[in-house]
Amino acid sequence: MSRDHDAMGRSLVAVTGLGVVTSLGRGVADNWAALTAGRSGIHAITRFPTEGLRTRIAGTVDFIAADPMVAPMLSERFAEAAADEAVAQAGISGDFPGALFMAVPPVEIEWPQRQALAEAAAPNGDVTYADLLRAAGSRRFDDWHDLFIFGTVADRIADRFGTKGSPISLSTACSSGATAIQLGVEAIRRGEVEAALCIGTDGSVNPESLIRFSLLSALSTQNDPPEAASKPFAKNRDGFVMGEGAAALVLESVASARARGARILGYVLGCGEKGDGFHRTRSSPDGAPIIAAIRAAIDDAGLHPDQIDTVNAHGTGTPENDKMEAMGCLAVLGERMRSVPISSNKSMIGHTLTAAGAVEAAFSLLTIAHGRVPPTLNYAVPDPAIPLDVVTAARDVPVRTVLSNSFGFGGQNTCLIFGAEPVR
């Protein structure tokens, strides 16, 4: 069998570049240092007034210039910064020699723009639909056509990096970043491309998003101190904390990476997904879709559950998600799961939503590279119903494989397996 193919005859997929932006900092080095030190990036929101809001904290990225009230603009800036780092690390100059797969938030006109449109349509009130159409067609709002159309962010990133073919924009809720990686892996395995730039990005921390998630009872309301709010797997968890940022991975066929002498950072060994559609926020009570996604990823990697060294948890800190994730991991890995290190970086950066699967993929690869599992903050009150080995201080252990879970609202579940070496 060729050294460039797995046991199923598919092209092995290597990772040759990583880029990360979160509230912990810009770049892989700063993020990894903060993450393993257990430093939180969650803080009080300062970019807009929070009086009257139940949740007033988030893991916002405040050091990259963009209009903080326009999510597509923030998402583009974060993606560009992460991709710049990943492509540079991969040693690629000029146009990117492959396709772009990009996870981006659902796009709609936000409240400041809606207000401006309404005021332009009827300054004295009594706005009609005809007034809105007329105002939207005026020269003043021409730029909105590009800014608030789904896919525009990917178009701009594709132009910036010279990727091949039509850029793919996708949104599968909180599993979106992992889905982008899965699509890149599948394209390389099918032989359609030799390389893929896979990005997850999200800049959605704004009043409207906070209100919407609050109405779903999904957000933590423990605002003080902010860094103690996100409590994955703890008994006193009360919801997730919003975060934002981006991560980019350069994927290549092993043959391509070797041919150009690229440094291989790790491998994407397996991908598994399963949707259930049980409820708009809740998981199926029997855990079947989560179990199926985990099993599919392990099977796709050609591994046995006993070969998983650590789990990078979805770990949102909501009562529902953490319970169902624990159930799924225990069902697949069995009693051994009680001693497999598991950690959730959302305790430090918050839930980066569309970007989460990609950010956590980068952290999974760094875990392998450094042999160090990052901690989960705020695990002071263990939940006896979740009998897992939750890592509370950075732990140095040999790591050859990582299971990284991403479970999205609406039952969109995607799991990835990363490895230090290929499985043949």
XYZ file of C-alpha atoms in Angstrom:
424
model
C 0.000 0.000 0.000
C 1.214 3.484 -0.837
C 2.586 5.486 2.067
C 0.391 8.340 0.839
C -2.904 6.473 1.318
C -4.857 5.027 4.223
C -6.149 1.487 4.641
C -9.180 2.330 2.500
C -7.003 3.560 -0.368
C -7.862 7.221 0.215
C -5.357 10.063 0.175
C -4.001 10.725 3.627
C -4.807 14.263 4.752
C -2.082 16.260 6.479
C -2.293 19.608 8.255
C 0.518 21.961 7.243
C -0.707 25.305 8.576
C -2.663 26.662 11.552
C -3.942 30.132 12.396
C -6.028 31.214 15.392
C -7.675 34.385 16.686
C -9.704 34.354 19.913
C -10.239 36.585 22.918
C -6.991 35.093 24.297
C -4.965 36.773 21.563
C -3.906 36.817 17.950
C -1.899 33.862 16.734
C -1.213 30.259 17.690
C 1.589 31.034 20.155
C -0.353 33.554 22.248
C -3.481 31.404 22.284
C -1.655 28.247 23.295
C 0.301 29.982 26.048
C -2.863 31.510 27.521
C -4.890 28.340 27.095
C -2.420 26.068 28.871
C -1.887 28.649 31.614
C -5.626 28.605 32.286
C -6.109 32.284 31.529
C -9.637 33.355 30.619
C -10.511 35.682 27.764
C -14.078 36.195 28.997
C -14.769 39.714 30.253
C -17.412 42.391 30.590
C -18.681 43.628 27.226
C -17.579 47.173 26.421
C -18.403 47.534 22.714
C -22.076 48.346 23.346
C -24.295 49.203 26.350
C -25.455 46.140 28.290
C -27.879 47.757 30.728
C -31.038 45.690 30.923
C -29.423 42.562 29.461
C -29.383 39.409 31.566
C -25.951 38.465 30.201
C -23.321 41.206 30.069
C -20.143 39.202 29.428
C -18.516 37.520 26.430
C -15.196 36.443 24.952
C -15.011 39.331 22.494
C -11.999 40.034 20.292
C -11.383 43.727 20.862
C -7.932 44.108 19.284
C -8.830 43.772 15.581
C -10.206 46.895 13.939
C -13.688 46.638 12.390
C -17.157 47.981 13.048
C -18.047 45.927 16.160
C -21.749 46.112 15.360
C -21.444 44.501 11.924
C -20.919 40.753 12.317
C -19.930 40.042 8.674
C -17.178 42.662 8.848
C -15.787 41.244 12.089
C -16.040 37.697 10.763
C -14.067 38.690 7.664
C -11.310 40.393 9.663
C -10.948 37.430 12.012
C -10.857 34.979 9.103
C -8.255 37.006 7.262
C -5.975 37.151 10.311
C -6.245 33.411 10.958
C -5.743 32.495 7.304
C -2.729 34.793 6.998
C -1.038 32.874 9.801
C -2.017 29.418 8.542
C -0.939 30.001 4.948
C 2.356 31.537 6.064
C 3.099 28.599 8.351
C 2.348 26.207 5.498
C 4.983 28.010 3.445
C 2.598 28.828 0.615
C 3.266 31.985 -1.367
C 1.213 33.390 -4.197
C -2.221 31.994 -4.947
C -3.434 29.193 -2.687
C -3.235 25.897 -4.614
C -6.626 24.561 -3.583
C -10.207 25.223 -2.566
C -11.756 27.321 0.206
C -14.274 25.822 2.633
C -15.546 28.444 5.021
C -17.906 28.327 7.976
C -19.619 31.680 8.446
C -22.551 32.841 10.590
C -25.998 33.212 9.078
C -26.176 36.779 7.778
C -29.019 39.238 8.158
C -29.317 42.989 8.507
C -28.638 43.909 12.123
C -30.484 46.415 14.307
C -28.329 49.516 13.666
C -28.756 49.030 9.919
C -32.464 48.287 10.276
C -32.892 51.499 12.223
C -30.983 53.507 9.607
C -33.094 51.967 6.856
C -36.335 52.755 8.678
C -35.277 56.346 9.298
C -34.352 56.801 5.639
C -37.635 55.259 4.519
C -39.891 57.409 6.657
C -38.178 60.026 8.844
C -41.503 60.890 10.489
C -42.510 57.307 11.257
C -45.289 55.125 9.781
C -42.886 53.018 7.696
C -44.482 50.945 4.937
C -42.968 48.032 3.043
C -42.884 50.177 -0.097
C -40.923 52.814 1.828
C -38.346 50.212 2.893
C -37.918 48.910 -0.651
C -37.409 52.421 -1.978
C -34.845 53.269 0.702
C -32.980 49.986 0.238
C -32.603 50.756 -3.461
C -31.056 54.165 -2.871
C -27.357 54.896 -3.363
C -26.902 55.309 0.379
C -27.394 51.586 0.968
C -25.540 50.156 -2.036
C -22.766 48.692 0.113
C -25.237 46.652 2.134
C -25.840 44.405 -0.846
C -22.370 42.920 -0.446
C -22.091 43.245 3.317
C -25.256 41.381 4.242
C -25.398 38.568 1.695
C -24.454 35.057 2.789
C -21.268 34.030 1.013
C -19.754 37.482 0.628
C -17.185 36.920 3.382
C -15.940 33.764 1.650
C -15.830 35.583 -1.696
C -13.586 38.258 -0.232
C -11.302 35.726 1.473
C -11.089 33.721 -1.762
C -9.998 36.865 -3.617
C -7.502 37.708 -0.884
C -5.780 34.300 -0.958
C -6.385 33.299 -4.566
C -8.085 29.989 -3.804
C -9.216 27.766 -6.673
C -12.790 27.218 -7.807
C -15.922 28.595 -6.215
C -15.553 29.206 -2.483
C -17.901 27.140 -0.337
C -19.778 28.964 2.423
C -21.570 26.841 4.993
C -23.464 27.172 8.236
C -24.319 24.107 10.307
C -24.820 25.899 13.615
C -22.177 25.178 16.263
C -20.606 22.352 14.248
C -19.884 24.630 11.253
C -16.121 24.930 11.763
C -15.777 21.150 11.961
C -17.975 20.748 8.883
C -15.663 23.045 6.900
C -12.742 20.764 7.775
C -14.748 17.667 6.908
C -15.573 19.060 3.464
C -11.899 19.827 2.866
C -10.894 16.311 3.896
C -13.493 14.731 1.642
C -12.459 16.848 -1.358
C -8.824 15.778 -0.930
C -9.759 12.131 -0.445
C -11.823 12.177 -3.637
C -8.860 13.594 -5.514
C -10.699 16.781 -6.467
C -8.032 19.013 -4.885
C -4.552 18.599 -3.459
C -5.040 21.286 -0.833
C -7.863 22.984 1.050
C -8.045 26.155 3.127
C -10.623 25.459 5.839
C -11.807 28.339 8.014
C -14.362 28.856 10.740
C -15.091 32.441 11.765
C -17.651 34.292 13.849
C -18.041 37.880 15.058
C -21.621 37.680 16.276
C -21.431 39.179 19.753
C -24.041 41.925 19.527
C -27.147 42.867 21.537
C -29.518 41.014 19.227
C -27.593 37.735 19.503
C -27.385 38.018 23.276
C -31.124 38.605 23.501
C -31.949 35.718 21.175
C -29.795 33.220 23.069
C -31.159 34.543 26.369
C -34.691 33.886 25.163
C -33.617 30.283 24.566
C -32.291 30.150 28.172
C -28.935 29.145 26.682
C -26.611 31.794 28.176
C -24.995 31.946 31.578
C -26.243 34.852 33.682
C -23.386 34.658 36.197
C -21.854 37.967 35.158
C -19.570 38.585 38.127
C -16.790 37.651 37.914
C -16.890 37.101 34.135
C -14.070 34.545 34.059
C -16.014 32.222 36.401
C -19.193 32.060 34.312
C -18.395 29.257 31.868
C -18.480 25.964 33.808
C -18.398 22.974 31.446
C -19.367 19.697 33.135
C -19.725 21.326 36.579
C -22.888 20.715 38.561
C -23.540 24.460 38.911
C -23.251 25.214 35.170
C -26.023 27.459 33.896
C -25.332 28.073 30.210
C -22.683 29.037 27.725
C -20.853 32.328 27.297
C -20.654 33.798 23.807
C -17.222 34.122 22.256
C -15.840 35.078 18.881
C -12.804 34.585 16.700
C -11.571 32.357 13.890
C -9.268 29.497 13.037
C -7.822 28.380 9.719
C -6.274 25.052 8.757
C -4.298 24.309 5.634
C -5.022 20.726 4.627
C -3.025 18.887 1.969
C -2.745 15.419 0.598
C 0.336 13.827 2.106
C 1.739 13.393 -1.398
C 1.441 17.124 -2.059
C 2.931 18.092 1.296
C 5.892 15.778 0.858
C 6.499 16.868 -2.716
C 7.020 20.471 -1.682
C 8.867 19.639 1.528
C 6.192 21.017 3.840
C 6.300 20.370 7.567
C 3.392 18.146 8.591
C 1.788 19.263 11.870
C -0.578 16.308 12.169
C -3.262 14.408 10.311
C -7.030 14.517 10.011
C -7.700 10.814 10.401
C -11.483 10.651 10.542
C -14.723 12.587 10.187
C -18.198 11.618 11.367
C -21.506 13.420 11.237
C -25.091 12.698 12.137
C -28.108 14.994 12.198
C -31.274 14.335 14.136
C -33.657 17.288 13.823
C -35.195 16.309 17.163
C -35.549 19.877 18.463
C -34.267 23.338 17.629
C -31.994 23.372 20.699
C -32.218 20.024 22.518
C -30.493 16.763 21.653
C -32.387 13.537 21.091
C -32.922 12.087 24.597
C -31.460 8.701 23.686
C -28.225 10.301 22.497
C -28.305 8.217 19.326
C -27.173 10.957 16.887
C -24.243 12.016 19.092
C -23.228 8.389 19.589
C -23.471 7.771 15.849
C -21.296 10.813 15.015
C -18.564 9.757 17.468
C -18.589 6.181 16.210
C -18.537 7.278 12.592
C -15.465 9.456 13.159
C -13.562 6.664 14.910
C -14.550 4.137 12.240
C -13.606 6.551 9.462
C -10.173 6.925 11.050
C -9.685 3.174 11.089
C -9.251 3.225 14.867
C -10.718 1.379 17.839
C -12.316 3.445 20.634
C -9.522 2.304 22.959
C -7.061 4.219 20.765
C -8.498 7.643 21.625
C -6.061 9.376 23.984
C -8.059 12.489 24.904
C -11.330 14.225 24.077
C -11.559 17.877 23.105
C -15.131 18.363 24.279
C -17.827 20.497 22.742
C -18.387 21.279 26.426
C -20.598 24.347 26.241
C -21.549 24.505 29.912
C -25.271 24.158 29.268
C -27.031 21.562 31.415
C -28.346 19.730 28.354
C -25.244 19.625 26.137
C -22.770 18.480 28.764
C -25.031 15.663 29.937
C -25.637 14.401 26.387
C -21.974 14.667 25.401
C -20.952 12.637 28.448
C -23.582 10.039 27.589
C -22.291 9.801 24.014
C -18.630 9.476 24.988
C -19.368 6.843 27.629
C -21.516 4.872 25.180
C -18.740 4.683 22.582
C -15.582 4.522 24.698
C -17.168 2.498 27.497
C -15.905 2.388 31.078
C -12.465 3.458 29.859
C -13.951 6.919 29.176
C -13.983 7.544 32.929
C -10.183 7.795 32.805
C -9.719 9.451 29.386
C -8.740 13.123 29.859
C -11.455 15.456 28.596
C -11.293 19.240 28.419
C -13.352 22.178 27.168
C -11.607 25.362 26.056
C -14.982 27.131 26.052
C -14.360 27.657 29.757
C -11.722 30.209 28.697
C -12.735 31.593 25.298
C -16.490 31.119 25.416
C -18.487 29.471 22.675
C -17.242 30.832 19.356
C -20.314 29.399 17.605
C -19.646 29.050 13.866
C -15.892 29.157 14.486
C -15.841 26.694 17.387
C -15.148 23.470 15.475
C -12.199 25.019 13.646
C -10.760 26.727 16.732
C -10.978 23.461 18.653
C -9.414 21.563 15.757
C -6.391 23.841 15.992
C -6.201 23.338 19.755
C -6.484 19.560 19.260
C -3.479 19.570 16.932
C -1.513 21.691 19.406
C -2.407 19.219 22.145
C -0.816 16.483 20.046
C 2.226 18.582 19.172
C 2.967 19.551 22.783
C 1.699 16.467 24.616
C -0.296 18.746 26.869
C -4.049 18.756 27.519
C -5.384 22.268 28.316
C -7.468 22.727 31.452
C -11.164 23.273 31.956
C -11.741 26.263 34.215
C -14.390 26.551 36.908
C -14.793 22.825 37.540
C -15.073 23.336 41.290
C -18.320 21.433 41.785
C -18.204 18.155 39.814
C -21.499 16.792 38.559
C -21.911 13.241 39.898
C -24.111 12.466 36.882
C -21.107 13.120 34.588
C -18.387 10.654 35.679
C -15.569 11.953 33.481
C -11.877 12.775 33.997
C -12.221 16.522 33.494
C -8.782 18.142 33.270
C -8.586 21.099 35.660
C -4.893 21.999 35.264
C -2.817 21.568 32.117
C -1.793 17.916 32.038
C 1.310 16.574 30.314
C 0.510 13.177 28.822
C 1.485 11.391 25.601
C -1.180 12.253 23.024
C -1.294 10.478 19.673
C -4.999 10.885 18.920
C -7.695 13.412 19.815
C -11.455 13.133 19.400
C -12.844 16.652 18.862
C -16.610 16.981 19.244
C -18.901 19.643 17.766
C -22.635 19.451 18.485
C -24.868 22.175 17.082
C -28.378 23.400 17.755
C -30.893 21.589 15.596
C -29.038 18.289 15.988
C -26.100 19.038 13.704
C -23.316 16.841 15.059
C -19.788 16.592 13.618
C -16.820 14.803 15.157
C -13.205 14.798 13.981
C -10.230 12.593 14.809
C -6.745 14.127 14.712
C -3.570 12.119 14.914
C 0.178 12.478 15.266
C 0.715 9.892 12.559
C -1.334 8.257 9.801
C -3.240 5.007 10.253
C -2.639 2.513 7.465
